[in-house]
Coordinates of N, CA and C in Angstrom, one line a residue:
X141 N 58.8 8.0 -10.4 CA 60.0 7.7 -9.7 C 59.8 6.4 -8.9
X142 N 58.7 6.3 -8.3 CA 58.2 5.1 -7.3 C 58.5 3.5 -7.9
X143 N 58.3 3.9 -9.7 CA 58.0 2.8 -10.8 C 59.8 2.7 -11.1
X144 N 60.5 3.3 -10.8 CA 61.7 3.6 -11.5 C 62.7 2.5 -10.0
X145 N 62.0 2.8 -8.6 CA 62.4 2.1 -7.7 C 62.0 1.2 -7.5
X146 N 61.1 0.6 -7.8 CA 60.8 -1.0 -7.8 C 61.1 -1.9 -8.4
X147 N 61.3 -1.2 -10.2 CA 62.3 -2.2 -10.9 C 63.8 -2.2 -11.0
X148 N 64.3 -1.1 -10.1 CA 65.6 -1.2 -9.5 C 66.2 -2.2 -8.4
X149 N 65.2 -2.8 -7.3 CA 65.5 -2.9 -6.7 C 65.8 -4.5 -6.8
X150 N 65.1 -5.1 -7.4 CA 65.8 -6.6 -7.6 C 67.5 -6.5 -8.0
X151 N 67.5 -5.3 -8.7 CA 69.2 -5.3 -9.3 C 69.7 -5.2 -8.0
X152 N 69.8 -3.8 -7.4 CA 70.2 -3.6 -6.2 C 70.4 -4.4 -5.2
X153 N 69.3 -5.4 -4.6 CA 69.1 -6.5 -3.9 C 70.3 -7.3 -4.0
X154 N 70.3 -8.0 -5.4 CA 71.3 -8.6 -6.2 C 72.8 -8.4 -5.6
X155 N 72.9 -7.0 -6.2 CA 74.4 -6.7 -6.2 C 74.9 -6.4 -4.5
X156 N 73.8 -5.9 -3.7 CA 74.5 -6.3 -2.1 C 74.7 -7.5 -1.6
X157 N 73.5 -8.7 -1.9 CA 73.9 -9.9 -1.9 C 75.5 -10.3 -1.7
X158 N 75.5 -10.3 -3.6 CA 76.8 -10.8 -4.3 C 78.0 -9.6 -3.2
X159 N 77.8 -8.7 -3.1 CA 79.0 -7.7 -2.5 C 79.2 -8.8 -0.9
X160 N 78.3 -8.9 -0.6 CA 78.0 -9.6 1.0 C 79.2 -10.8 1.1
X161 N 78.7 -11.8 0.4 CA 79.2 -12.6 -0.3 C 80.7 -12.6 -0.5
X162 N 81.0 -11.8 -1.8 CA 82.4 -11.8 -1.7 C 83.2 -10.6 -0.8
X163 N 82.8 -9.9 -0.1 CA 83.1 -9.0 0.6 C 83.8 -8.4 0.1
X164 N 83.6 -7.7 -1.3 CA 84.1 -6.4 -2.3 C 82.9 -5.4 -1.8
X165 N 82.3 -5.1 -1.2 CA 81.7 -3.6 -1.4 C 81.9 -2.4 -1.8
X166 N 83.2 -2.3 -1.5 CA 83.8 -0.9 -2.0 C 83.9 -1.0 -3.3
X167 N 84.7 -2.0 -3.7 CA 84.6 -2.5 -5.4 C 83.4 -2.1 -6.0
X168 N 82.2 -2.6 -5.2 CA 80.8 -2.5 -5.9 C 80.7 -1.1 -6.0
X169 N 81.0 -0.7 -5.3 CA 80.5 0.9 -4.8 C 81.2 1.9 -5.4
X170 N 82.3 1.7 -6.3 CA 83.1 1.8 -7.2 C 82.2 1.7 -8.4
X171 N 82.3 0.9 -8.6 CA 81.7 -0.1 -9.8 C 80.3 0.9 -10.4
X172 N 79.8 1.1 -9.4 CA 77.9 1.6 -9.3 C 78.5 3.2 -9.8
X173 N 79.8 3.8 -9.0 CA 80.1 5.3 -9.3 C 80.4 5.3 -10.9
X174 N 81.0 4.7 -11.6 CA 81.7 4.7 -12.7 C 80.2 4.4 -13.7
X175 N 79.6 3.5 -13.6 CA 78.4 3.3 -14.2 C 77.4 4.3 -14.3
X176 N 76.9 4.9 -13.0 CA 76.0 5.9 -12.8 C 76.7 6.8 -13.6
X177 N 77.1 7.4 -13.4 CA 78.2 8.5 -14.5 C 78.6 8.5 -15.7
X178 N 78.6 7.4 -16.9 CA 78.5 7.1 -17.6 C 76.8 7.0 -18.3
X179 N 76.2 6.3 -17.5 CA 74.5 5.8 -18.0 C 73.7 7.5 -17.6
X180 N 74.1 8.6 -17.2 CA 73.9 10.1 -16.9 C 73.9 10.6 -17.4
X181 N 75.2 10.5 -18.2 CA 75.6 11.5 -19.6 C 74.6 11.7 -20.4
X182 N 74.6 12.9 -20.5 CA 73.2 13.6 -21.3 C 73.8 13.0 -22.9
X183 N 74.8 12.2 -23.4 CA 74.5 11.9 -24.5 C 74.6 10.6 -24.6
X184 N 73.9 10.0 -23.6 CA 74.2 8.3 -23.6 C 72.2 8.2 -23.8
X185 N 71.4 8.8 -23.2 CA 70.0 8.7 -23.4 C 69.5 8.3 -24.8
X186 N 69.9 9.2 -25.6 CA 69.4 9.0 -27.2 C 70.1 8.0 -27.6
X187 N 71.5 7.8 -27.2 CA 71.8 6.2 -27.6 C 71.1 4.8 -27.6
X188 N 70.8 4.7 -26.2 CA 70.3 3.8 -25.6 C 68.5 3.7 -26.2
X189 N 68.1 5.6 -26.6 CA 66.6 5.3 -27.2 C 66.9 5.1 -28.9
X190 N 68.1 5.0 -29.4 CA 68.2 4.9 -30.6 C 68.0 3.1 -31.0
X191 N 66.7 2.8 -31.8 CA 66.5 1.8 -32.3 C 67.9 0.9 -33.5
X192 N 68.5 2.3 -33.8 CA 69.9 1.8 -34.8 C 71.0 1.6 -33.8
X193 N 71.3 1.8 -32.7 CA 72.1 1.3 -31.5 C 71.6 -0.1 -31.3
X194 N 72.5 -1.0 -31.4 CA 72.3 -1.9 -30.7 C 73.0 -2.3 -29.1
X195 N 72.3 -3.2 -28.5 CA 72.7 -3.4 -27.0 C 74.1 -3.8 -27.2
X196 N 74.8 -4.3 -28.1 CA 76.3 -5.1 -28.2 C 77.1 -3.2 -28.4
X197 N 76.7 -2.7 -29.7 CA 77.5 -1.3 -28.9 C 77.3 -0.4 -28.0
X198 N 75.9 -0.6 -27.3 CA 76.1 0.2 -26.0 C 77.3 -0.4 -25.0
X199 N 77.0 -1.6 -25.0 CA 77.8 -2.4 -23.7 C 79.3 -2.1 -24.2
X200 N 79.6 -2.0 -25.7 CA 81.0 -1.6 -26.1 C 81.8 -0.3 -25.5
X201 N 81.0 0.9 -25.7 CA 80.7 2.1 -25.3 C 80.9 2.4 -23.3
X202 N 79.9 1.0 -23.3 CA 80.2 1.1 -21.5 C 82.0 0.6 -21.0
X203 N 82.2 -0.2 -21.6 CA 83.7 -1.1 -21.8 C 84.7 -0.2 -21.7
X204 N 84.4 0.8 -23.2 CA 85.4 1.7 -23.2 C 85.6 3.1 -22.2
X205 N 84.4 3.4 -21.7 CA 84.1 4.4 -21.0 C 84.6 3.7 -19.1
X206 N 84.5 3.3 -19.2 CA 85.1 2.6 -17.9 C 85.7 2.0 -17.5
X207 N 86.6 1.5 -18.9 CA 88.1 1.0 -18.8 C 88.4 -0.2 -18.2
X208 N 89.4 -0.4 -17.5 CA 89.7 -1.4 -16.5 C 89.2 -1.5 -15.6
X209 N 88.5 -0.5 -14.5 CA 88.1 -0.6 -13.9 C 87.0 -1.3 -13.4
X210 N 86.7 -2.1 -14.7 CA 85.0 -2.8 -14.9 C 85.3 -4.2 -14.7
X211 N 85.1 -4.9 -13.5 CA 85.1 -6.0 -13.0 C 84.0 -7.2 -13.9
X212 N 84.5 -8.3 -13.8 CA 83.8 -9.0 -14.6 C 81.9 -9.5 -14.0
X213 N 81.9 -8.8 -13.1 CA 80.9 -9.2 -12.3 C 80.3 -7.8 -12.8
X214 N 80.9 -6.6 -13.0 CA 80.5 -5.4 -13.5 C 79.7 -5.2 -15.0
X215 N 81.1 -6.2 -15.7 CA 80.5 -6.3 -17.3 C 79.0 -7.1 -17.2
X216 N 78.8 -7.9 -16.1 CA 77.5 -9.0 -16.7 C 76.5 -7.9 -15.9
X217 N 76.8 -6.8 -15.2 CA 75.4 -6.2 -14.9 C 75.1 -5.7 -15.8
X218 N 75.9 -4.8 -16.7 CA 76.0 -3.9 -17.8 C 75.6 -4.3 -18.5
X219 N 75.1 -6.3 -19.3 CA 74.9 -6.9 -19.9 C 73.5 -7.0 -19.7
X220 N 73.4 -7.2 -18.3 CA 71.9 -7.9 -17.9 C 71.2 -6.7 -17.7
X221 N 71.6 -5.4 -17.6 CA 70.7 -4.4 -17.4 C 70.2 -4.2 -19.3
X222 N 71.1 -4.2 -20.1 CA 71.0 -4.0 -21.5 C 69.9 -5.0 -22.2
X223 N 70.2 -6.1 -21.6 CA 69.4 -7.2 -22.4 C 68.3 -7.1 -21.9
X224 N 67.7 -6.6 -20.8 CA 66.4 -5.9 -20.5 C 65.8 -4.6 -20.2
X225 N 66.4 -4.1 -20.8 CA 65.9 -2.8 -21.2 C 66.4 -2.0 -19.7
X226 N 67.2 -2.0 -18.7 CA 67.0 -1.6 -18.1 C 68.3 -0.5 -17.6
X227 N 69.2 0.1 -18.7 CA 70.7 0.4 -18.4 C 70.3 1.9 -18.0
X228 N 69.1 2.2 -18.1 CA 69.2 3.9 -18.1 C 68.4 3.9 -16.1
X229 N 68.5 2.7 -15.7 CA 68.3 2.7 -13.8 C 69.5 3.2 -13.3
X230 N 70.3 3.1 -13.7 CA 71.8 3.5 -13.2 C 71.7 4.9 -13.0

C-alpha cells in the first residue's frame, strides 16, 4: 500500500497544482469520483492486465464510461496514467 502511495503522489501533487491554478477543484474532485469508480470496477482489472487490450481501448472504454463529464484536462490524466502503466492508482 505504502508502494501504491508513493507513485500516486506525483499524480496527485500534479492535479492539486493544476486545480490551484485554475481554481476548478470541485471539477477535479468530480473528475477523480467518476474515474475512481470506473478504474474499481471489478471488470476493468483484467482489462487493463489483458496484454490483447490495448491502452487506446482502455482510454476508449474510459471516454465512454464517463461521458461528457470528462474534461479535457481529465482525458490527458487518463492518457498519462495509461501510457505508464499507472490507471489502476485511481
Amino acid at each position: 500500500m505504502a508502494e501504491a502511495i508513493t507513485v500516486a503522489r506525483p499524480y496527485a501533487e500534479a492535479i492539486y497544482q493544476l486545480s490551484q491554478e485554475k481554481g476548478n477543484a470541485a471539477e477535479w474532485s468530480q473528475t477523480l469520483r467518476n474515474l475512481t469508480t470506473v478504474a474499481a470496477d471489478p471488470q476493468m482489472h483484467p482489462l487493463v492486465d489483458d496484454p490483447n487490450v490495448t491502452p487506446d481501448q482502455i482510454y476508449a472504454l474510459f471516454l465512454d464510461l464517463c461521458g461528457k463529464t470528462l474534461s479535457d484536462e481529465g482525458k490527458n490524466l487518463v492518457r498519462t496514467l495509461l501510457d505508464n502503466r499507472r490507471i489502476l492508482l485511481l
